[in-house]
């Protein structure tokens, strides 16, 4: 067995409770960072266009995706390539710069996804 980092002893009352899954104090729970969702065979995505920031930059968000870093990273790369645009992978979404709602909807439906929005 490989050695895993042991939770530090925390004396604060607030931090005394320990997460039953990872054994770290609740305030320092590691579950959210390590837990990855399985990618289902039939994916559902929510598409929306947002204008964010002071410059009113438009981004298309493919939301409601599984929390799976490898999957999201690969999807982001593929969608960026397809749209010829920049973008990033979030925790459960992929963000593509510009309004690519129509193109992305078609692209994802062709893959057999259920696309809402
Ligand atoms: Zn935990």
mmCIF file of N, CA and C and ligand atoms in Angstrom:
data_model
loop_
_atom_site.group_PDB
_atom_site.id
_atom_site.type_symbol
_atom_site.label_atom_id
_atom_site.label_comp_id
_atom_site.label_asym_id
_atom_site.label_seq_id
_atom_site.Cartn_x
_atom_site.Cartn_y
_atom_site.Cartn_z
ATOM 1 N N UNK A 1 0.834 -1.212 0.000
ATOM 2 C CA UNK A 1 0.000 0.000 0.000
ATOM 3 C C UNK A 1 0.861 1.251 0.000
ATOM 4 N N UNK A 2 0.433 2.214 -0.752
ATOM 5 C CA UNK A 2 1.186 3.462 -0.772
ATOM 6 C C UNK A 2 0.771 4.329 0.414
ATOM 7 N N UNK A 3 1.704 5.069 0.898
ATOM 8 C CA UNK A 3 1.429 5.946 2.035
ATOM 9 C C UNK A 3 0.596 7.130 1.568
ATOM 10 N N UNK A 4 -0.460 7.420 2.299
ATOM 11 C CA UNK A 4 -1.297 8.575 1.968
ATOM 12 C C UNK A 4 -1.079 9.640 3.026
ATOM 13 N N UNK A 5 -1.174 10.907 2.595
ATOM 14 C CA UNK A 5 -0.996 11.968 3.591
ATOM 15 C C UNK A 5 -2.072 11.871 4.660
ATOM 16 N N UNK A 6 -1.656 11.991 5.893
ATOM 17 C CA UNK A 6 -2.591 11.866 7.014
ATOM 18 C C UNK A 6 -3.170 13.231 7.355
ATOM 19 N N UNK A 7 -4.454 13.238 7.691
ATOM 20 C CA UNK A 7 -5.037 14.516 8.093
ATOM 21 C C UNK A 7 -4.321 15.076 9.316
ATOM 22 N N UNK A 8 -4.109 16.368 9.279
ATOM 23 C CA UNK A 8 -3.500 17.022 10.429
ATOM 24 C C UNK A 8 -4.514 17.112 11.564
ATOM 25 N N UNK A 9 -4.046 17.074 12.754
ATOM 26 C CA UNK A 9 -4.949 17.231 13.885
ATOM 27 C C UNK A 9 -5.356 18.701 13.972
ATOM 28 N N UNK A 10 -6.658 18.930 13.968
ATOM 29 C CA UNK A 10 -7.157 20.288 14.020
ATOM 30 C C UNK A 10 -7.933 20.465 15.322
ATOM 31 N N UNK A 11 -7.616 21.520 16.068
ATOM 32 C CA UNK A 11 -8.202 21.700 17.392
ATOM 33 C C UNK A 11 -9.418 22.618 17.378
ATOM 34 N N UNK A 12 -9.600 23.357 16.292
ATOM 35 C CA UNK A 12 -10.754 24.252 16.214
ATOM 36 C C UNK A 12 -12.046 23.449 16.295
ATOM 37 N N UNK A 13 -13.010 23.953 17.048
ATOM 38 C CA UNK A 13 -14.296 23.261 17.211
ATOM 39 C C UNK A 13 -14.973 23.092 15.857
ATOM 40 N N UNK A 14 -14.914 24.146 15.054
ATOM 41 C CA UNK A 14 -15.584 24.113 13.763
ATOM 42 C C UNK A 14 -15.005 23.050 12.840
ATOM 43 N N UNK A 15 -13.735 22.817 12.967
ATOM 44 C CA UNK A 15 -13.065 21.916 12.032
ATOM 45 C C UNK A 15 -12.945 20.499 12.579
ATOM 46 N N UNK A 16 -13.521 20.257 13.755
ATOM 47 C CA UNK A 16 -13.311 18.962 14.378
ATOM 48 C C UNK A 16 -14.029 17.837 13.643
ATOM 49 N N UNK A 17 -15.176 18.160 13.068
ATOM 50 C CA UNK A 17 -15.921 17.116 12.356
ATOM 51 C C UNK A 17 -15.116 16.631 11.149
ATOM 52 N N UNK A 18 -15.117 15.344 10.980
ATOM 53 C CA UNK A 18 -14.290 14.742 9.937
ATOM 54 C C UNK A 18 -15.197 14.121 8.885
ATOM 55 N N UNK A 19 -14.827 14.288 7.633
ATOM 56 C CA UNK A 19 -15.606 13.717 6.531
ATOM 57 C C UNK A 19 -15.532 12.190 6.578
ATOM 58 N N UNK A 20 -16.685 11.529 6.528
ATOM 59 C CA UNK A 20 -16.680 10.062 6.620
ATOM 60 C C UNK A 20 -16.052 9.389 5.402
ATOM 61 N N UNK A 21 -15.996 10.109 4.280
ATOM 62 C CA UNK A 21 -15.447 9.500 3.065
ATOM 63 C C UNK A 21 -13.933 9.583 2.985
ATOM 64 N N UNK A 22 -13.384 10.784 3.215
ATOM 65 C CA UNK A 22 -11.946 10.955 2.987
ATOM 66 C C UNK A 22 -11.158 11.044 4.295
ATOM 67 N N UNK A 23 -11.852 11.248 5.422
ATOM 68 C CA UNK A 23 -11.155 11.274 6.696
ATOM 69 C C UNK A 23 -10.504 12.606 7.023
ATOM 70 N N UNK A 24 -10.667 13.579 6.128
ATOM 71 C CA UNK A 24 -10.141 14.911 6.395
ATOM 72 C C UNK A 24 -11.221 15.732 7.101
ATOM 73 N N UNK A 25 -10.816 16.774 7.837
ATOM 74 C CA UNK A 25 -11.830 17.638 8.456
ATOM 75 C C UNK A 25 -12.787 18.180 7.393
ATOM 76 N N UNK A 26 -14.050 18.354 7.767
ATOM 77 C CA UNK A 26 -15.075 18.829 6.825
ATOM 78 C C UNK A 26 -14.599 20.076 6.071
ATOM 79 N N UNK A 27 -14.000 21.011 6.801
ATOM 80 C CA UNK A 27 -13.571 22.270 6.185
ATOM 81 C C UNK A 27 -12.455 22.050 5.166
ATOM 82 N N UNK A 28 -11.821 20.898 5.226
ATOM 83 C CA UNK A 28 -10.678 20.629 4.349
ATOM 84 C C UNK A 28 -10.935 19.348 3.553
ATOM 85 N N UNK A 29 -12.207 19.063 3.333
ATOM 86 C CA UNK A 29 -12.627 17.823 2.675
ATOM 87 C C UNK A 29 -11.995 17.697 1.290
ATOM 88 N N UNK A 30 -11.481 16.514 1.014
ATOM 89 C CA UNK A 30 -10.803 16.274 -0.259
ATOM 90 C C UNK A 30 -11.708 15.631 -1.304
ATOM 91 N N UNK A 31 -12.932 15.290 -0.904
ATOM 92 C CA UNK A 31 -13.806 14.534 -1.805
ATOM 93 C C UNK A 31 -14.089 15.282 -3.109
ATOM 94 N N UNK A 32 -14.407 16.564 -2.993
ATOM 95 C CA UNK A 32 -14.791 17.331 -4.179
ATOM 96 C C UNK A 32 -13.668 17.398 -5.198
ATOM 97 N N UNK A 33 -12.442 17.326 -4.724
ATOM 98 C CA UNK A 33 -11.309 17.439 -5.636
ATOM 99 C C UNK A 33 -10.935 16.111 -6.275
ATOM 100 N N UNK A 34 -11.319 15.024 -5.630
ATOM 101 C CA UNK A 34 -10.864 13.739 -6.143
ATOM 102 C C UNK A 34 -11.977 12.946 -6.802
ATOM 103 N N UNK A 35 -13.239 13.257 -6.428
ATOM 104 C CA UNK A 35 -14.325 12.452 -6.958
ATOM 105 C C UNK A 35 -14.582 12.810 -8.409
ATOM 106 N N UNK A 36 -14.637 11.827 -9.247
ATOM 107 C CA UNK A 36 -14.904 12.031 -10.660
ATOM 108 C C UNK A 36 -16.140 11.233 -11.038
ATOM 109 N N UNK A 37 -17.015 11.855 -11.819
ATOM 110 C CA UNK A 37 -18.196 11.159 -12.302
ATOM 111 C C UNK A 37 -17.828 10.271 -13.475
ATOM 112 N N UNK A 38 -18.553 9.171 -13.603
ATOM 113 C CA UNK A 38 -18.424 8.349 -14.801
ATOM 114 C C UNK A 38 -19.114 9.085 -15.945
ATOM 115 N N UNK A 39 -18.639 8.872 -17.149
ATOM 116 C CA UNK A 39 -19.261 9.525 -18.302
ATOM 117 C C UNK A 39 -20.339 8.594 -18.839
ATOM 118 N N UNK A 40 -21.618 9.011 -18.770
ATOM 119 C CA UNK A 40 -22.704 8.130 -19.217
ATOM 120 C C UNK A 40 -22.704 7.959 -20.727
ATOM 121 N N UNK A 41 -23.330 6.876 -21.197
ATOM 122 C CA UNK A 41 -23.374 6.594 -22.635
ATOM 123 C C UNK A 41 -24.173 7.672 -23.360
ATOM 124 N N UNK A 42 -25.259 8.118 -22.720
ATOM 125 C CA UNK A 42 -26.101 9.148 -23.354
ATOM 126 C C UNK A 42 -26.007 10.407 -22.511
ATOM 127 N N UNK A 43 -25.339 11.389 -23.063
ATOM 128 C CA UNK A 43 -25.088 12.620 -22.330
ATOM 129 C C UNK A 43 -26.166 13.663 -22.589
ATOM 130 N N UNK A 44 -26.425 14.440 -21.575
ATOM 131 C CA UNK A 44 -27.332 15.572 -21.705
ATOM 132 C C UNK A 44 -26.546 16.836 -21.390
ATOM 133 N N UNK A 45 -26.677 17.835 -22.233
ATOM 134 C CA UNK A 45 -25.975 19.095 -22.015
ATOM 135 C C UNK A 45 -26.953 20.254 -22.107
ATOM 136 N N UNK A 46 -26.665 21.288 -21.361
ATOM 137 C CA UNK A 46 -27.454 22.528 -21.459
ATOM 138 C C UNK A 46 -26.581 23.590 -22.108
ATOM 139 N N UNK A 47 -27.093 24.142 -23.187
ATOM 140 C CA UNK A 47 -26.340 25.168 -23.908
ATOM 141 C C UNK A 47 -26.850 26.555 -23.543
ATOM 142 N N UNK A 48 -25.931 27.468 -23.312
ATOM 143 C CA UNK A 48 -26.366 28.851 -23.136
ATOM 144 C C UNK A 48 -25.259 29.811 -23.557
ATOM 145 N N UNK A 49 -25.670 30.996 -23.944
ATOM 146 C CA UNK A 49 -24.717 32.021 -24.337
ATOM 147 C C UNK A 49 -24.713 33.079 -23.246
ATOM 148 N N UNK A 50 -23.519 33.455 -22.825
ATOM 149 C CA UNK A 50 -23.397 34.470 -21.781
ATOM 150 C C UNK A 50 -22.510 35.607 -22.241
ATOM 151 N N UNK A 51 -22.852 36.781 -21.779
ATOM 152 C CA UNK A 51 -21.954 37.914 -21.991
ATOM 153 C C UNK A 51 -21.331 38.222 -20.637
ATOM 154 N N UNK A 52 -20.050 37.976 -20.570
ATOM 155 C CA UNK A 52 -19.390 38.120 -19.272
ATOM 156 C C UNK A 52 -18.315 39.191 -19.330
ATOM 157 N N UNK A 53 -18.052 39.802 -18.194
ATOM 158 C CA UNK A 53 -16.959 40.766 -18.105
ATOM 159 C C UNK A 53 -17.344 42.143 -18.585
ATOM 160 N N UNK A 54 -16.480 43.073 -18.330
ATOM 161 C CA UNK A 54 -16.739 44.477 -18.660
ATOM 162 C C UNK A 54 -16.780 44.729 -20.158
ATOM 163 N N UNK A 55 -16.002 43.937 -20.900
ATOM 164 C CA UNK A 55 -15.963 44.137 -22.354
ATOM 165 C C UNK A 55 -17.143 43.469 -23.047
ATOM 166 N N UNK A 56 -17.987 42.789 -22.265
ATOM 167 C CA UNK A 56 -19.148 42.138 -22.857
ATOM 168 C C UNK A 56 -18.768 41.006 -23.784
ATOM 169 N N UNK A 57 -17.720 40.295 -23.417
ATOM 170 C CA UNK A 57 -17.252 39.171 -24.218
ATOM 171 C C UNK A 57 -18.300 38.060 -24.195
ATOM 172 N N UNK A 58 -18.618 37.529 -25.375
ATOM 173 C CA UNK A 58 -19.626 36.478 -25.471
ATOM 174 C C UNK A 58 -18.967 35.103 -25.375
ATOM 175 N N UNK A 59 -19.553 34.246 -24.556
ATOM 176 C CA UNK A 59 -19.074 32.868 -24.469
ATOM 177 C C UNK A 59 -20.265 31.923 -24.556
ATOM 178 N N UNK A 60 -20.038 30.768 -25.166
ATOM 179 C CA UNK A 60 -21.061 29.732 -25.206
ATOM 180 C C UNK A 60 -20.681 28.677 -24.169
ATOM 181 N N UNK A 61 -21.636 28.351 -23.294
ATOM 182 C CA UNK A 61 -21.376 27.399 -22.216
ATOM 183 C C UNK A 61 -22.143 26.109 -22.463
ATOM 184 N N UNK A 62 -21.414 24.995 -22.463
ATOM 185 C CA UNK A 62 -22.027 23.670 -22.523
ATOM 186 C C UNK A 62 -22.011 23.166 -21.095
ATOM 187 N N UNK A 63 -23.169 23.191 -20.447
ATOM 188 C CA UNK A 63 -23.224 22.953 -19.008
ATOM 189 C C UNK A 63 -23.936 21.636 -18.687
ATOM 190 N N UNK A 64 -23.868 21.257 -17.434
ATOM 191 C CA UNK A 64 -24.565 20.062 -16.954
ATOM 192 C C UNK A 64 -23.833 18.778 -17.319
ATOM 193 N N UNK A 65 -22.513 18.882 -17.475
ATOM 194 C CA UNK A 65 -21.714 17.724 -17.893
ATOM 195 C C UNK A 65 -21.189 16.968 -16.669
ATOM 196 N N UNK A 66 -20.736 15.736 -16.858
ATOM 197 C CA UNK A 66 -20.186 14.987 -15.728
ATOM 198 C C UNK A 66 -18.926 15.659 -15.186
ATOM 199 N N UNK A 67 -18.747 15.553 -13.873
ATOM 200 C CA UNK A 67 -17.548 16.096 -13.243
ATOM 201 C C UNK A 67 -16.402 15.108 -13.490
ATOM 202 N N UNK A 68 -15.735 15.301 -14.607
ATOM 203 C CA UNK A 68 -14.689 14.366 -15.006
ATOM 204 C C UNK A 68 -13.651 15.151 -15.809
ATOM 205 N N UNK A 69 -12.550 15.473 -15.168
ATOM 206 C CA UNK A 69 -11.561 16.400 -15.726
ATOM 207 C C UNK A 69 -11.029 15.943 -17.083
ATOM 208 N N UNK A 70 -10.732 14.661 -17.217
ATOM 209 C CA UNK A 70 -10.160 14.155 -18.467
ATOM 210 C C UNK A 70 -11.170 14.281 -19.605
ATOM 211 N N UNK A 71 -12.413 13.926 -19.305
ATOM 212 C CA UNK A 71 -13.483 14.006 -20.300
ATOM 213 C C UNK A 71 -13.700 15.459 -20.733
ATOM 214 N N UNK A 72 -13.766 16.371 -19.765
ATOM 215 C CA UNK A 72 -14.039 17.782 -20.060
ATOM 216 C C UNK A 72 -12.889 18.417 -20.840
ATOM 217 N N UNK A 73 -11.684 18.024 -20.501
ATOM 218 C CA UNK A 73 -10.510 18.574 -21.179
ATOM 219 C C UNK A 73 -10.498 18.159 -22.647
ATOM 220 N N UNK A 74 -10.820 16.888 -22.859
ATOM 221 C CA UNK A 74 -10.850 16.356 -24.221
ATOM 222 C C UNK A 74 -11.980 16.999 -25.016
ATOM 223 N N UNK A 75 -13.149 17.135 -24.374
ATOM 224 C CA UNK A 75 -14.299 17.751 -25.039
ATOM 225 C C UNK A 75 -13.999 19.209 -25.382
ATOM 226 N N UNK A 76 -13.396 19.919 -24.449
ATOM 227 C CA UNK A 76 -13.062 21.332 -24.684
ATOM 228 C C UNK A 76 -12.135 21.462 -25.884
ATOM 229 N N UNK A 77 -11.142 20.592 -25.968
ATOM 230 C CA UNK A 77 -10.191 20.638 -27.081
ATOM 231 C C UNK A 77 -10.906 20.389 -28.410
ATOM 232 N N UNK A 78 -11.821 19.427 -28.390
ATOM 233 C CA UNK A 78 -12.546 19.075 -29.602
ATOM 234 C C UNK A 78 -13.476 20.209 -30.044
ATOM 235 N N UNK A 79 -14.186 20.800 -29.098
ATOM 236 C CA UNK A 79 -15.136 21.875 -29.431
ATOM 237 C C UNK A 79 -14.402 23.137 -29.864
ATOM 238 N N UNK A 80 -13.260 23.404 -29.245
ATOM 239 C CA UNK A 80 -12.451 24.567 -29.643
ATOM 240 C C UNK A 80 -12.000 24.413 -31.096
ATOM 241 N N UNK A 81 -11.562 23.195 -31.395
ATOM 242 C CA UNK A 81 -11.090 22.907 -32.761
ATOM 243 C C UNK A 81 -12.250 23.075 -33.752
ATOM 244 N N UNK A 82 -13.411 22.513 -33.397
ATOM 245 C CA UNK A 82 -14.575 22.561 -34.286
ATOM 246 C C UNK A 82 -15.047 23.992 -34.519
ATOM 247 N N UNK A 83 -14.959 24.826 -33.494
ATOM 248 C CA UNK A 83 -15.435 26.213 -33.611
ATOM 249 C C UNK A 83 -14.328 27.158 -34.052
ATOM 250 N N UNK A 84 -13.100 26.686 -34.058
ATOM 251 C CA UNK A 84 -11.969 27.547 -34.369
ATOM 252 C C UNK A 84 -11.855 28.689 -33.388
ATOM 253 N N UNK A 85 -12.103 28.371 -32.126
ATOM 254 C CA UNK A 85 -12.172 29.402 -31.105
ATOM 255 C C UNK A 85 -11.471 28.935 -29.838
ATOM 256 N N UNK A 86 -11.216 29.880 -28.950
ATOM 257 C CA UNK A 86 -10.617 29.531 -27.672
ATOM 258 C C UNK A 86 -11.669 29.038 -26.710
ATOM 259 N N UNK A 87 -11.212 28.504 -25.583
ATOM 260 C CA UNK A 87 -12.173 28.043 -24.586
ATOM 261 C C UNK A 87 -11.483 27.333 -23.446
ATOM 262 N N UNK A 88 -12.273 26.993 -22.441
ATOM 263 C CA UNK A 88 -11.720 26.304 -21.281
ATOM 264 C C UNK A 88 -12.705 25.267 -20.771
ATOM 265 N N UNK A 89 -12.168 24.298 -20.029
ATOM 266 C CA UNK A 89 -13.006 23.311 -19.360
ATOM 267 C C UNK A 89 -13.213 23.755 -17.926
ATOM 268 N N UNK A 90 -14.438 23.730 -17.453
ATOM 269 C CA UNK A 90 -14.737 24.027 -16.056
ATOM 270 C C UNK A 90 -14.941 22.741 -15.275
ATOM 271 N N UNK A 91 -15.593 22.854 -14.117
ATOM 272 C CA UNK A 91 -15.817 21.675 -13.268
ATOM 273 C C UNK A 91 -16.840 20.726 -13.875
ATOM 274 N N UNK A 92 -17.918 21.299 -14.401
ATOM 275 C CA UNK A 92 -18.978 20.479 -15.008
ATOM 276 C C UNK A 92 -19.469 21.122 -16.302
ATOM 277 N N UNK A 93 -18.606 21.929 -16.891
ATOM 278 C CA UNK A 93 -19.009 22.615 -18.125
ATOM 279 C C UNK A 93 -17.784 22.887 -18.993
ATOM 280 N N UNK A 94 -18.071 23.236 -20.257
ATOM 281 C CA UNK A 94 -17.029 23.671 -21.172
ATOM 282 C C UNK A 94 -17.454 25.029 -21.706
ATOM 283 N N UNK A 95 -16.518 25.940 -21.749
ATOM 284 C CA UNK A 95 -16.799 27.301 -22.172
ATOM 285 C C UNK A 95 -16.043 27.571 -23.467
ATOM 286 N N UNK A 96 -16.779 28.016 -24.490
ATOM 287 C CA UNK A 96 -16.159 28.329 -25.782
ATOM 288 C C UNK A 96 -16.371 29.804 -26.065
ATOM 289 N N UNK A 97 -15.313 30.483 -26.438
ATOM 290 C CA UNK A 97 -15.416 31.916 -26.709
ATOM 291 C C UNK A 97 -16.225 32.186 -27.977
ATOM 292 N N UNK A 98 -17.112 33.158 -27.885
ATOM 293 C CA UNK A 98 -17.953 33.516 -29.024
ATOM 294 C C UNK A 98 -19.301 32.817 -28.955
ATOM 295 N N UNK A 99 -20.226 33.223 -29.812
ATOM 296 C CA UNK A 99 -21.547 32.607 -29.860
ATOM 297 C C UNK A 99 -21.530 31.466 -30.873
ATOM 298 N N UNK A 100 -21.414 30.248 -30.345
ATOM 299 C CA UNK A 100 -21.359 29.066 -31.210
ATOM 300 C C UNK A 100 -22.509 28.125 -30.883
ATOM 301 N N UNK A 101 -23.585 28.690 -30.350
ATOM 302 C CA UNK A 101 -24.718 27.900 -29.881
ATOM 303 C C UNK A 101 -25.245 26.950 -30.959
ATOM 304 N N UNK A 102 -25.494 27.483 -32.145
ATOM 305 C CA UNK A 102 -26.076 26.676 -33.217
ATOM 306 C C UNK A 102 -25.120 25.568 -33.645
ATOM 307 N N UNK A 103 -23.862 25.924 -33.846
ATOM 308 C CA UNK A 103 -22.862 24.948 -34.282
ATOM 309 C C UNK A 103 -22.664 23.856 -33.232
ATOM 310 N N UNK A 104 -22.599 24.263 -31.963
ATOM 311 C CA UNK A 104 -22.364 23.288 -30.893
ATOM 312 C C UNK A 104 -23.564 22.364 -30.714
ATOM 313 N N UNK A 105 -24.768 22.921 -30.868
ATOM 314 C CA UNK A 105 -25.974 22.098 -30.731
ATOM 315 C C UNK A 105 -25.959 20.988 -31.768
ATOM 316 N N UNK A 106 -25.649 21.338 -33.016
ATOM 317 C CA UNK A 106 -25.588 20.349 -34.084
ATOM 318 C C UNK A 106 -24.496 19.315 -33.809
ATOM 319 N N UNK A 107 -23.347 19.822 -33.431
ATOM 320 C CA UNK A 107 -22.176 18.985 -33.188
ATOM 321 C C UNK A 107 -22.447 17.922 -32.114
ATOM 322 N N UNK A 108 -23.108 18.351 -31.046
ATOM 323 C CA UNK A 108 -23.365 17.450 -29.924
ATOM 324 C C UNK A 108 -24.507 16.482 -30.242
ATOM 325 N N UNK A 109 -25.499 16.974 -31.000
ATOM 326 C CA UNK A 109 -26.619 16.101 -31.379
ATOM 327 C C UNK A 109 -26.155 14.995 -32.305
ATOM 328 N N UNK A 110 -25.217 15.318 -33.179
ATOM 329 C CA UNK A 110 -24.661 14.325 -34.085
ATOM 330 C C UNK A 110 -23.986 13.202 -33.290
ATOM 331 N N UNK A 111 -23.421 13.585 -32.145
ATOM 332 C CA UNK A 111 -22.777 12.593 -31.274
ATOM 333 C C UNK A 111 -23.778 11.798 -30.459
ATOM 334 N N UNK A 112 -25.056 12.090 -30.600
ATOM 335 C CA UNK A 112 -26.090 11.373 -29.880
ATOM 336 C C UNK A 112 -26.425 11.968 -28.530
ATOM 337 N N UNK A 113 -25.983 13.195 -28.290
ATOM 338 C CA UNK A 113 -26.288 13.851 -27.020
ATOM 339 C C UNK A 113 -27.691 14.429 -27.033
ATOM 340 N N UNK A 114 -28.247 14.595 -25.852
ATOM 341 C CA UNK A 114 -29.484 15.342 -25.699
ATOM 342 C C UNK A 114 -29.065 16.766 -25.372
ATOM 343 N N UNK A 115 -29.471 17.720 -26.214
ATOM 344 C CA UNK A 115 -29.037 19.105 -25.999
ATOM 345 C C UNK A 115 -30.244 19.967 -25.656
ATOM 346 N N UNK A 116 -30.166 20.623 -24.529
ATOM 347 C CA UNK A 116 -31.229 21.520 -24.086
ATOM 348 C C UNK A 116 -30.732 22.946 -24.136
ATOM 349 N N UNK A 117 -31.687 23.856 -24.326
ATOM 350 C CA UNK A 117 -31.325 25.275 -24.320
ATOM 351 C C UNK A 117 -31.024 25.773 -25.721
HETATM 352 ZN ZN1 LIG B 1 -14.434 14.235 2.175
#
